[in-house]
Amino acid sequence: MSEDTFPDSKGRFGVYGGRYVAETLVPALDELDKQYKIIKTDKNFLNNFRKDLSDYVGRPSPLYFAKRWTEVLGGAKVYLKREDLNHTGAHKINNTVGQILLAKHMGKKRIIAETGAGQHGVASATVAARHGLECVVYMGEEDINRQSLNVFRMKLLGAKVVGVSSGTRTLKDAMNEAMRDWVTNVDDTYYIIGSVAGPHPYPLIVRDFNAVVGEEVIEQSKKEIGKSPDVLVACVGGGSNALGLFYPFIQSKDVRLIGVEAGGLGLSTGKHAAPLNDGKEGVLHGMRTYLMQDESGQIMETHSLSAGLDYPGVGPEHAWLKDTGRAEYVVANDDEALESFKELTKTEGIMPALESAHALAYVKKLAPTMEPDQTIVVNVSGRGDKDIDTVASIEGIRL
Amino acid sequence: MSRIKKKFDELASKDKKALITYIVAGDPDLETTIKIMNVMVEEGADIIEVGIPFSDPMAEGVSIQKGHERALQNKTTLQDSLDLISSFRASNQATPVVFMGYMNPFESMGAKEFCKSASEKGVDGMLIVDMPPEESSEFSREAKENSLDVIRLIAPTTNLSRVKEICNLSSGYIYYISVKGITGANDLDSEDVKEKVKLLTKETNLPIAIGFGIKDAESALSLKDIADGIVVGSVFVELIGKGGDVVKNIASKTSELSTAIKS
């Protein structure tokens, strides 16, 4: 069976994925699966989705040749896929414009979402505002503290931001709380999951709505580079920006796919968020995947400078791409990401999100080992404005 | 005959309903858990569901979430919970014990090892909240091999064809979730529950227990005529959270509920 027929009808990518939820949600997921199958081939829906991507999100996002940074690195040519230029400043909007149409198609009145860095929360609040739907965003209290700008943006957009104080008070706990809300309000509520994670069919839906990123790169690289890129690089938290870029290339076996996880303070310290590099198989948030867990199966606290990568699991399709060897997964540590954040800002005048800076940090290592006639496309999944407070406080500066 | 079946048969012969009580293993510590289990039995609990602590208990309301957190502060593991049942069985051979938890700690131990050990230590059944039938083949097989009952959830949202499928795969008893929501929810609609459970009785010969939104003697009373058992959890875990003489407080709450259900 070829890779692009995955997941199977039970939502499995090899042994990963599936649907590990309490019975109350099974019928809701069945219904979602059924409705998604209907709309994904519906001309009217596809037209609306494409029109929203172009007129509201501002797609296609450019494929930009980073000439100065390429010169600094001295090796392969580096192209940036500019998802940071999307409306709301990240790739997350691609998925939410799709899912809100699905929510409306299903007659839902209320939107809920979880968020880590706040980008998915903002993207959900944005589309909810546009369609006049009530929106509640769950966010860990730890993340609320480090992403206050996005919290205020969500409030301005009319969303209610609910702080989550249980567990580690980060993204995973926000997702638990969103699930609890959904199970309680399942009749009128649509849960927009923000990554290629969660129970089937979410990993499939979120991947499909983000695949526009890779589809554009196929066209753009023909035009800009004259051939396929040699390597695609993207950061991986849950993994939606990476899968959006990788998915249309999965059959193009000569294109290397490299996902970069958050190495935090370093893999050997245990303080990181890199389940594909240093986790093991388990079940969380409705899916079977690689997880950061202790020897008795408790989910561990993760660490990353970037709230958007601070998650102990990863989308099941990535777990499977790792096992099959189709994609490679590496890490970049906090300090490396920070250095690349600064370097790209200074050499190209582009300030990347700290999440995306992890991908850039790996490019910084990889490009010099490659030839000048080779190309790397790296996904700048979001812009860095939201991270200015974090970066300033590391430097001891109070804004 | 399994302890669970024996217990329900015995109650049925006296035309009584089962009081099923829930607490989290290791909340507030393992020593107290065993004392709580013993007084629950003394005061009329028929079956005990022992919650297995998990870092991400997604179907639980705040009260039980806190119970899990307290148990994890003591680093209570699935292995500890199994050992707890060994100790409990030293003085109690009659009361059925069901492990209720989330998939990952069970997965981490492995289906085979868990089921074998659970059966040896005297656990009678398991209810894994995030393991719907589609994802349960390995645990079902190992459970069967080790004579453990697999208790499954049926929700207000479950349609008839799934109800049939779930009933076919269940053993011990059926756990009907009385609310759309999480444990300890407030919006119990006993009329709706009655209707759904009536339909359910046509699909299974297994005993039916009702749980999730039952907070007090009054709500237990309103449902006891339609079910074979009533599950009460959040109330007990909340009492543990309040501190004080936890064992005594739980004893009197158990007695109150038992009196209501057995009346």
PDB file of N, CA and C in Angstrom, chain B residues 12 29 36 46 65 75 88 90 126 129 140 157-158 174 177 193 208 212 216 231-232 258:
ATOM      1  N   ALA B  12     -29.449  -9.720  43.326  1.00  0.00           N
ATOM      2  CA  ALA B  12     -30.707  -9.888  42.590  1.00  0.00           C
ATOM      3  C   ALA B  12     -31.650 -10.819  43.342  1.00  0.00           C
ATOM      4  N   ASP B  29      -2.981   8.458  50.117  1.00  0.00           N
ATOM      5  CA  ASP B  29      -1.808   7.574  50.108  1.00  0.00           C
ATOM      6  C   ASP B  29      -2.313   6.138  50.137  1.00  0.00           C
ATOM      7  N   ILE B  36      -9.872   2.955  53.422  1.00  0.00           N
ATOM      8  CA  ILE B  36     -11.117   3.428  52.798  1.00  0.00           C
ATOM      9  C   ILE B  36     -11.882   2.256  52.173  1.00  0.00           C
ATOM     10  N   ASP B  46     -20.833  -2.589  47.472  1.00  0.00           N
ATOM     11  CA  ASP B  46     -20.859  -3.960  46.951  1.00  0.00           C
ATOM     12  C   ASP B  46     -19.695  -4.243  46.011  1.00  0.00           C
ATOM     13  N   GLN B  65      -9.996  14.692  39.010  1.00  0.00           N
ATOM     14  CA  GLN B  65      -8.676  15.127  38.521  1.00  0.00           C
ATOM     15  C   GLN B  65      -7.738  15.376  39.684  1.00  0.00           C
ATOM     16  N   LYS B  75       3.610   9.412  43.687  1.00  0.00           N
ATOM     17  CA  LYS B  75       4.171   8.525  42.666  1.00  0.00           C
ATOM     18  C   LYS B  75       3.516   7.148  42.659  1.00  0.00           C
ATOM     19  N   PHE B  88      -5.505  -5.963  50.044  1.00  0.00           N
ATOM     20  CA  PHE B  88      -6.946  -5.943  50.304  1.00  0.00           C
ATOM     21  C   PHE B  88      -7.503  -7.367  50.362  1.00  0.00           C
ATOM     22  N   ALA B  90      -6.083  -9.998  51.324  1.00  0.00           N
ATOM     23  CA  ALA B  90      -5.677 -10.751  52.523  1.00  0.00           C
ATOM     24  C   ALA B  90      -6.831 -10.837  53.508  1.00  0.00           C
ATOM     25  N   MET B 126     -11.733  -4.780  34.485  1.00  0.00           N
ATOM     26  CA  MET B 126     -11.086  -3.533  34.118  1.00  0.00           C
ATOM     27  C   MET B 126     -11.994  -2.699  33.234  1.00  0.00           C
ATOM     28  N   VAL B 129     -11.153   3.828  30.186  1.00  0.00           N
ATOM     29  CA  VAL B 129     -12.078   4.847  29.688  1.00  0.00           C
ATOM     30  C   VAL B 129     -11.837   5.164  28.208  1.00  0.00           C
ATOM     31  N   SER B 140      -8.754  -7.217  25.331  1.00  0.00           N
ATOM     32  CA  SER B 140      -9.890  -8.144  25.450  1.00  0.00           C
ATOM     33  C   SER B 140      -9.404  -9.592  25.463  1.00  0.00           C
ATOM     34  N   THR B 157     -24.928   9.176  23.817  1.00  0.00           N
ATOM     35  CA  THR B 157     -24.779   9.412  22.380  1.00  0.00           C
ATOM     36  C   THR B 157     -24.621   8.119  21.571  1.00  0.00           C
ATOM     37  N   THR B 158     -24.463   6.994  22.251  1.00  0.00           N
ATOM     38  CA  THR B 158     -24.201   5.739  21.537  1.00  0.00           C
ATOM     39  C   THR B 158     -25.454   5.268  20.791  1.00  0.00           C
ATOM     40  N   ILE B 174     -22.450  -3.642  32.451  1.00  0.00           N
ATOM     41  CA  ILE B 174     -22.380  -2.536  31.495  1.00  0.00           C
ATOM     42  C   ILE B 174     -22.394  -1.246  32.304  1.00  0.00           C
ATOM     43  N   ILE B 177     -23.136   5.686  31.050  1.00  0.00           N
ATOM     44  CA  ILE B 177     -22.755   7.060  31.427  1.00  0.00           C
ATOM     45  C   ILE B 177     -24.018   7.907  31.418  1.00  0.00           C
ATOM     46  N   VAL B 193     -32.305   9.293  31.376  1.00  0.00           N
ATOM     47  CA  VAL B 193     -31.530   8.092  31.697  1.00  0.00           C
ATOM     48  C   VAL B 193     -32.449   6.871  31.750  1.00  0.00           C
ATOM     49  N   ILE B 208     -26.677  -3.733  34.625  1.00  0.00           N
ATOM     50  CA  ILE B 208     -26.373  -2.384  34.150  1.00  0.00           C
ATOM     51  C   ILE B 208     -26.120  -1.469  35.341  1.00  0.00           C
ATOM     52  N   PHE B 212     -21.480   8.560  36.623  1.00  0.00           N
ATOM     53  CA  PHE B 212     -20.962   9.859  36.177  1.00  0.00           C
ATOM     54  C   PHE B 212     -21.630  11.048  36.858  1.00  0.00           C
ATOM     55  N   ASP B 216     -25.494  12.368  45.130  1.00  0.00           N
ATOM     56  CA  ASP B 216     -25.995  12.251  46.495  1.00  0.00           C
ATOM     57  C   ASP B 216     -27.056  11.160  46.576  1.00  0.00           C
ATOM     58  N   VAL B 231     -23.113   3.866  40.464  1.00  0.00           N
ATOM     59  CA  VAL B 231     -21.698   4.166  40.717  1.00  0.00           C
ATOM     60  C   VAL B 231     -21.577   5.576  41.279  1.00  0.00           C
ATOM     61  N   VAL B 232     -20.872   5.693  42.393  1.00  0.00           N
ATOM     62  CA  VAL B 232     -20.649   7.005  42.992  1.00  0.00           C
ATOM     63  C   VAL B 232     -19.139   7.195  43.170  1.00  0.00           C
ATOM     64  N   SER B 258     -25.736   3.801  50.828  1.00  0.00           N
ATOM     65  CA  SER B 258     -26.150   2.408  50.879  1.00  0.00           C
ATOM     66  C   SER B 258     -27.589   2.292  51.383  1.00  0.00           C
TER      67      SER B 258
END
